[in-house]
CSV table of C-alpha atoms and ligand atoms in Angstrom, one decimal:
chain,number,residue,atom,x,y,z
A,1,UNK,CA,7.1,22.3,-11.6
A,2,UNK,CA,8.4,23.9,-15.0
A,3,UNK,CA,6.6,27.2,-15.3
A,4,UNK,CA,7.1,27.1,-19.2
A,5,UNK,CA,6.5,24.7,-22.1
A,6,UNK,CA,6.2,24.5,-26.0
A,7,UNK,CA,3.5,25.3,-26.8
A,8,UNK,CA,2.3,22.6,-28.6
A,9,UNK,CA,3.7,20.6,-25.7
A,10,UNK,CA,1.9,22.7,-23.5
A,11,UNK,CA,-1.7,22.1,-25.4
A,12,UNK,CA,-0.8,18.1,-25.8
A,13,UNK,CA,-0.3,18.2,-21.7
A,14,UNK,CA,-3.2,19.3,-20.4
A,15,UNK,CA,-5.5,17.4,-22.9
A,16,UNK,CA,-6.3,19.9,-25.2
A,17,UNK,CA,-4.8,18.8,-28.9
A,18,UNK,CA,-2.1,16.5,-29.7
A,19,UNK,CA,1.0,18.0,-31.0
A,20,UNK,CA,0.5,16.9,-34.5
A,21,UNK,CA,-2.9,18.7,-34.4
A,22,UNK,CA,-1.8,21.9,-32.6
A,23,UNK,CA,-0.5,23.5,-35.8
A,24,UNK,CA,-4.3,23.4,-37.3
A,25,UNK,CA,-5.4,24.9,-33.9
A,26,UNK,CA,-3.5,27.8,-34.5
A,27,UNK,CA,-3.8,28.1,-38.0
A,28,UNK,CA,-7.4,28.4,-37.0
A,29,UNK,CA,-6.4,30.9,-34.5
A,30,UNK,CA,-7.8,29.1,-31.4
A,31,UNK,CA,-4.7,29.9,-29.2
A,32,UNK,CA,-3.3,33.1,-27.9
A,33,UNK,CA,-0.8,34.1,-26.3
A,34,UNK,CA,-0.8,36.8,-24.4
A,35,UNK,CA,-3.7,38.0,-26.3
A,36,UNK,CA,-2.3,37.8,-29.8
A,37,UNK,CA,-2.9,34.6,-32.0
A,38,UNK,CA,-0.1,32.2,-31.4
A,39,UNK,CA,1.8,30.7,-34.9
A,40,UNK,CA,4.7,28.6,-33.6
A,41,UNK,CA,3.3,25.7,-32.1
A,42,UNK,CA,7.6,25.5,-31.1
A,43,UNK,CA,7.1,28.7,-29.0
A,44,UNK,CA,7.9,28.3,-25.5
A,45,UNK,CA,5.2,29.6,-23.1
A,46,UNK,CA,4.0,30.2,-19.9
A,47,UNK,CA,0.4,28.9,-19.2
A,48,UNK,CA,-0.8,32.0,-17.9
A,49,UNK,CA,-0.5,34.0,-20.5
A,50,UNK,CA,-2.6,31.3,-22.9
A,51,UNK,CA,-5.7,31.3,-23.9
A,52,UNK,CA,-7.6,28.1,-25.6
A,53,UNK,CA,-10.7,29.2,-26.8
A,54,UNK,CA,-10.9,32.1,-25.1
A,55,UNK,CA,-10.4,29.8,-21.7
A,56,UNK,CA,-7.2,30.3,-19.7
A,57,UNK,CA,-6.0,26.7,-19.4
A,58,UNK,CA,-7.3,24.2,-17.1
A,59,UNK,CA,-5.5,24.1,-13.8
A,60,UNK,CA,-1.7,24.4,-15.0
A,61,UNK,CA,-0.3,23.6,-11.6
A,62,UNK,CA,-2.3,20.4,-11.6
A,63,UNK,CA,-6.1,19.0,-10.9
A,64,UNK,CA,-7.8,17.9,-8.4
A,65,UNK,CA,-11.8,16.7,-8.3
A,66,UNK,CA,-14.2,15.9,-5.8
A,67,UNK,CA,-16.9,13.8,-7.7
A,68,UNK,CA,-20.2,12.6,-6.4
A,69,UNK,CA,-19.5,8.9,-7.7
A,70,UNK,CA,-23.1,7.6,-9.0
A,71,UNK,CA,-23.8,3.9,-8.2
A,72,UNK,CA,-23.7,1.5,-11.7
A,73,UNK,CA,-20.2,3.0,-13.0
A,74,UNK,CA,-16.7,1.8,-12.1
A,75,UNK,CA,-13.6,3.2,-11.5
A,76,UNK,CA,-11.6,1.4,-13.6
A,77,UNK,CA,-10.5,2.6,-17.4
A,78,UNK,CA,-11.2,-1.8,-18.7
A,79,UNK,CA,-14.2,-1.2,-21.1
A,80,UNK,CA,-15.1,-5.1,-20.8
A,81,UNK,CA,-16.2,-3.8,-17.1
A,82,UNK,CA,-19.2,-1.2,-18.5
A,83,UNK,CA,-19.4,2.5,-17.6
A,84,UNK,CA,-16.4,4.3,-15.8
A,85,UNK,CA,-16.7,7.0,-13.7
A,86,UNK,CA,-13.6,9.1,-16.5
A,87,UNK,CA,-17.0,8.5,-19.1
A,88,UNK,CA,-18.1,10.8,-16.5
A,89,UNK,CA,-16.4,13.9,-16.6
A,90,UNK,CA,-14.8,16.2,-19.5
A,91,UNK,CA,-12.7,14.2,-21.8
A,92,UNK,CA,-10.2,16.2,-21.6
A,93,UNK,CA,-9.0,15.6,-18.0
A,94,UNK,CA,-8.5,12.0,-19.6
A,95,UNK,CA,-6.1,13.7,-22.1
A,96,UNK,CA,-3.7,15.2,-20.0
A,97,UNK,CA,-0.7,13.6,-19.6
A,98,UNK,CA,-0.1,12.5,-16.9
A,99,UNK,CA,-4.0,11.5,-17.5
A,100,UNK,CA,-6.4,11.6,-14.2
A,101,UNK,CA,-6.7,8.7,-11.7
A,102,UNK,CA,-9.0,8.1,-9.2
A,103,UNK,CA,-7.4,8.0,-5.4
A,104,UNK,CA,-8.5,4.7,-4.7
A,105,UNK,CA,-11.7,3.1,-5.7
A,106,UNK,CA,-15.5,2.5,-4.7
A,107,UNK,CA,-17.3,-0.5,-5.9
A,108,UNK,CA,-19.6,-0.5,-8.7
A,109,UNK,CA,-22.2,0.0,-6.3
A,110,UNK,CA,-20.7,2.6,-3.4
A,111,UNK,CA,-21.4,6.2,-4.1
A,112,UNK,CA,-19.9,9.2,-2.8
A,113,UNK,CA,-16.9,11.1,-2.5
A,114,UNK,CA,-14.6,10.0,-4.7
A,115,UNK,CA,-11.5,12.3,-5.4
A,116,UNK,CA,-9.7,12.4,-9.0
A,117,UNK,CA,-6.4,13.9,-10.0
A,118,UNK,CA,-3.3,13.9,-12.0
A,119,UNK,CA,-0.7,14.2,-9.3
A,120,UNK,CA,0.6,10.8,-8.7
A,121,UNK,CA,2.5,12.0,-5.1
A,122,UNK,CA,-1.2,12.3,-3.8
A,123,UNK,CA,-2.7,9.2,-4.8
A,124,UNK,CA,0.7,7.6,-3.0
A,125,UNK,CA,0.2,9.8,-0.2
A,126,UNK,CA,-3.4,9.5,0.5
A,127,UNK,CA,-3.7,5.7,-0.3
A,128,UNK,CA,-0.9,5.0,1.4
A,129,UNK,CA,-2.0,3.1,5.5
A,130,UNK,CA,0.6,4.8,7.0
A,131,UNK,CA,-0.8,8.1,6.1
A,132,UNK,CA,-3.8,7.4,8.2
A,133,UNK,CA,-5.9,9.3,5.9
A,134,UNK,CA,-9.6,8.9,7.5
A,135,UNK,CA,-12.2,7.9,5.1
A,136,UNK,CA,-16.1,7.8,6.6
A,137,UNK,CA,-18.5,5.9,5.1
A,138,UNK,CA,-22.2,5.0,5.6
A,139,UNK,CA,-23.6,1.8,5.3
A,140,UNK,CA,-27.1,0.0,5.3
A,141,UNK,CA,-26.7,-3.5,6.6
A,142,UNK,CA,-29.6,-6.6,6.8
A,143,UNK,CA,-29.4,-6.5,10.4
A,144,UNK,CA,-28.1,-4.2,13.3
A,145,UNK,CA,-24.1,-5.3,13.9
A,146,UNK,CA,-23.5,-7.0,17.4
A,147,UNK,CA,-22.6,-4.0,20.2
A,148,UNK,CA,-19.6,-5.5,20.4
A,149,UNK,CA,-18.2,-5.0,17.0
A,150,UNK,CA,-17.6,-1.9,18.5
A,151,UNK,CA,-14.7,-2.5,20.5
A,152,UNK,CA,-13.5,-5.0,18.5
A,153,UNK,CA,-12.9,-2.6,15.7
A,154,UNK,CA,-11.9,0.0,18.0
A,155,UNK,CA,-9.1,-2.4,19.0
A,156,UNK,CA,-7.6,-3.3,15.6
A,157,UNK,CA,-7.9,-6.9,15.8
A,158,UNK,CA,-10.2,-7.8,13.4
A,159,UNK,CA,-9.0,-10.3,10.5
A,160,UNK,CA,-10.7,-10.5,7.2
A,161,UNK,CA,-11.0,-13.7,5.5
A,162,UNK,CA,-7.6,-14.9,3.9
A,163,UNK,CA,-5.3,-11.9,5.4
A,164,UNK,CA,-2.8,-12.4,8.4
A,165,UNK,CA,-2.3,-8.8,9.1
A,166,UNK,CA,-5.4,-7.3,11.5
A,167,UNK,CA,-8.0,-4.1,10.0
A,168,UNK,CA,-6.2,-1.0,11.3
A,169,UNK,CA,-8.1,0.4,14.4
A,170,UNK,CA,-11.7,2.0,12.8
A,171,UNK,CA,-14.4,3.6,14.2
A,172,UNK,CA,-17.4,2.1,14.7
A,173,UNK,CA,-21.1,3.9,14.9
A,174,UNK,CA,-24.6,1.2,15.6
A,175,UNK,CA,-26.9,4.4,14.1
A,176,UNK,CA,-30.2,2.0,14.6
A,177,UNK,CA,-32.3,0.3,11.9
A,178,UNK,CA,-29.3,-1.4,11.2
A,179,UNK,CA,-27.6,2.0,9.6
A,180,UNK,CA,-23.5,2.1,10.9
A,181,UNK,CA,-21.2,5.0,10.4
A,182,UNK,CA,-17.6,3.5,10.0
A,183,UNK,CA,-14.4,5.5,9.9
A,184,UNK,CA,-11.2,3.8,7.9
A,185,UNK,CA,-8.0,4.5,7.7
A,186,UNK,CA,-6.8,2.3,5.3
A,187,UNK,CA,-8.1,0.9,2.0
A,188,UNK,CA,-8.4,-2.7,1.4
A,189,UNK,CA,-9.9,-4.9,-1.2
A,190,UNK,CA,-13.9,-4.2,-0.4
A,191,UNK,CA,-13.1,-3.3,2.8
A,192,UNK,CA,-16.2,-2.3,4.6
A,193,UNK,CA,-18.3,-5.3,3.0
A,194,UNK,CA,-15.9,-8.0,3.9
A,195,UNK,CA,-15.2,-6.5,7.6
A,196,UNK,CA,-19.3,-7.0,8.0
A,197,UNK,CA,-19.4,-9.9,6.5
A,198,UNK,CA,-16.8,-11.6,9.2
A,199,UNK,CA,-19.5,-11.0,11.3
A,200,UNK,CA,-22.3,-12.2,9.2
A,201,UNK,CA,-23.4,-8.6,8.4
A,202,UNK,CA,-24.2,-8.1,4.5
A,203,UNK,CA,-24.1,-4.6,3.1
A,204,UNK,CA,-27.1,-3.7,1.5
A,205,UNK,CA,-25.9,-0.3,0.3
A,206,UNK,CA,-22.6,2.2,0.8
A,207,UNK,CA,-21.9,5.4,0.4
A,208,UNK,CA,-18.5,7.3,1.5
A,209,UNK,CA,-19.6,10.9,2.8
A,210,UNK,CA,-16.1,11.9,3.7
A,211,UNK,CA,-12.2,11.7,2.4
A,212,UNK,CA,-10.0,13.1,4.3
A,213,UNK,CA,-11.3,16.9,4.8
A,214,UNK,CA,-13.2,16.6,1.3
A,215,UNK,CA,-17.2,15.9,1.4
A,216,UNK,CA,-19.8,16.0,-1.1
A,217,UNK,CA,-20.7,19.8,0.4
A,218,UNK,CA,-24.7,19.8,-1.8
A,219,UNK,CA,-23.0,17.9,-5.2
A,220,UNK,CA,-25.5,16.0,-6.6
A,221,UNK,CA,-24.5,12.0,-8.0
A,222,UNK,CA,-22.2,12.4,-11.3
A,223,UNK,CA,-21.2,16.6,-10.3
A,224,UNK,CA,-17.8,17.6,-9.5
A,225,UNK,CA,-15.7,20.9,-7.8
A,226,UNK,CA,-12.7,21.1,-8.6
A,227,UNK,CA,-10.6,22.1,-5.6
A,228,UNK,CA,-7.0,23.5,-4.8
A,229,UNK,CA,-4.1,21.3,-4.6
A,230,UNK,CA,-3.3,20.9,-0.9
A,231,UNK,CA,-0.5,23.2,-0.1
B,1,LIG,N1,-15.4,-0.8,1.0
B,1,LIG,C1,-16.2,-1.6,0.2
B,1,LIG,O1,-16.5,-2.7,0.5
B,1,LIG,N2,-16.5,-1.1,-1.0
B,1,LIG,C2,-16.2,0.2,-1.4
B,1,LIG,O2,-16.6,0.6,-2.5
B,1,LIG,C3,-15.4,0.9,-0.5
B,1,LIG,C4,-15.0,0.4,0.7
């Protein structure tokens, strides 16, 4: 990654000002650089030595969020579909460029983990089957699965409606009072409700406690961490 920028480029980038508008944010002497107010918004800059605000800026080297997806939002940026889960957070994540992206999506109704970023290389990577990236999730059903969903999951053979290739292998827990643990590694179209529902199983509610190593560790629904970019 380039370890310096214009600095107007630098405060369009990570979703502070556009360029136009960074000349009036130094003018009103919102910007230093390395502690002195800045004045050429064609400096060129290292983001450590800036200050926005008094704020160092935002995670230079690129962001990455564990959010606590609420139910009733989705996870798309169409207005026509209601709330999003970007209405969510601080608008300037939204305003980077590249902007943030959700790595894959929960329905309208899932909460959970749900992991944000602006590094397209990991929403390849850890959307991606053949990464094998486990996600866990925990559904209520209307009735207890049959025993031998089990196996049949464990095996990889099960088909959803309208698709030729099999479900990847998944773990499958029976928790009682029709609760099940289920462990994907893959991603697909409403996955978990359409895999109970070839069995006659409807999802009554869903809730992904895990990606990958990343869990909701005490967030509450609608906070967020914002955690290191995997090495
Ligand atoms: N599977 C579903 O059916 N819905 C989700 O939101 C996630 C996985």
């Amino acid at each position: 990654m380039r370890s310096d920028f214009r600095l107007d480029q630098l405060l369009s980038r990570f979703g502070y000002c556009s360029r136009s508008q960074a000349r009036g944010w130094l003018k009103a002497g919102r910007v230093l650089v390395d502690g002195k107010p800045a004045r050429e918004p064609d400096q060129r800059v290292a983001p450590e030595a800036v200050l926005v605000d008094g704020q160092p800026v935002e995670q230079p080297h690129g962001l990455l969020v564990v959010f606590h997806k609420p139910p009733g939002c989705v996870c798309s940026r169409d207005e026509r579909e209601g709330r999003s889960v970007f209405d969510l957070v601080p608008a300037r994540w939204s305003a980077r460029n590249p902007e943030i992206t959700s790595i894959g999506r929960l329905d309208r109704d899932t909460t959970g983990v749900l992991l944000l970023t602006d590094q397209g290389e990991l929403v390849q990577r850890w959307t991606s089957p053949r990464h094998k990236v486990p996600k866990v999730y925990e559904a209520q059903l209307d009735q207890d699965p049959p025993a031998e969903l089990v196996a049949t999951l464990a095996a990889g053979t099960l088909r959803l409606e309208g698709e030729q290739q099999p479900c990847a292998p998944a773990v499958l827990e029976i928790l009682g009072d029709a609760r099940v643990r289920l462990t994907l590694t893959e991603g697909r179209f409403h996955q978990v409700k359409r895999m109970f529902a070839a069995h006659g199983r409807l999802v009554m509610s869903l809730h992904r406690s895990q990606f990958g190593d990343y869990r909701l560790d005490g967030l509450a629904p609608g906070e967020w961490r914002v955690v290191p970019l995997p090495g």
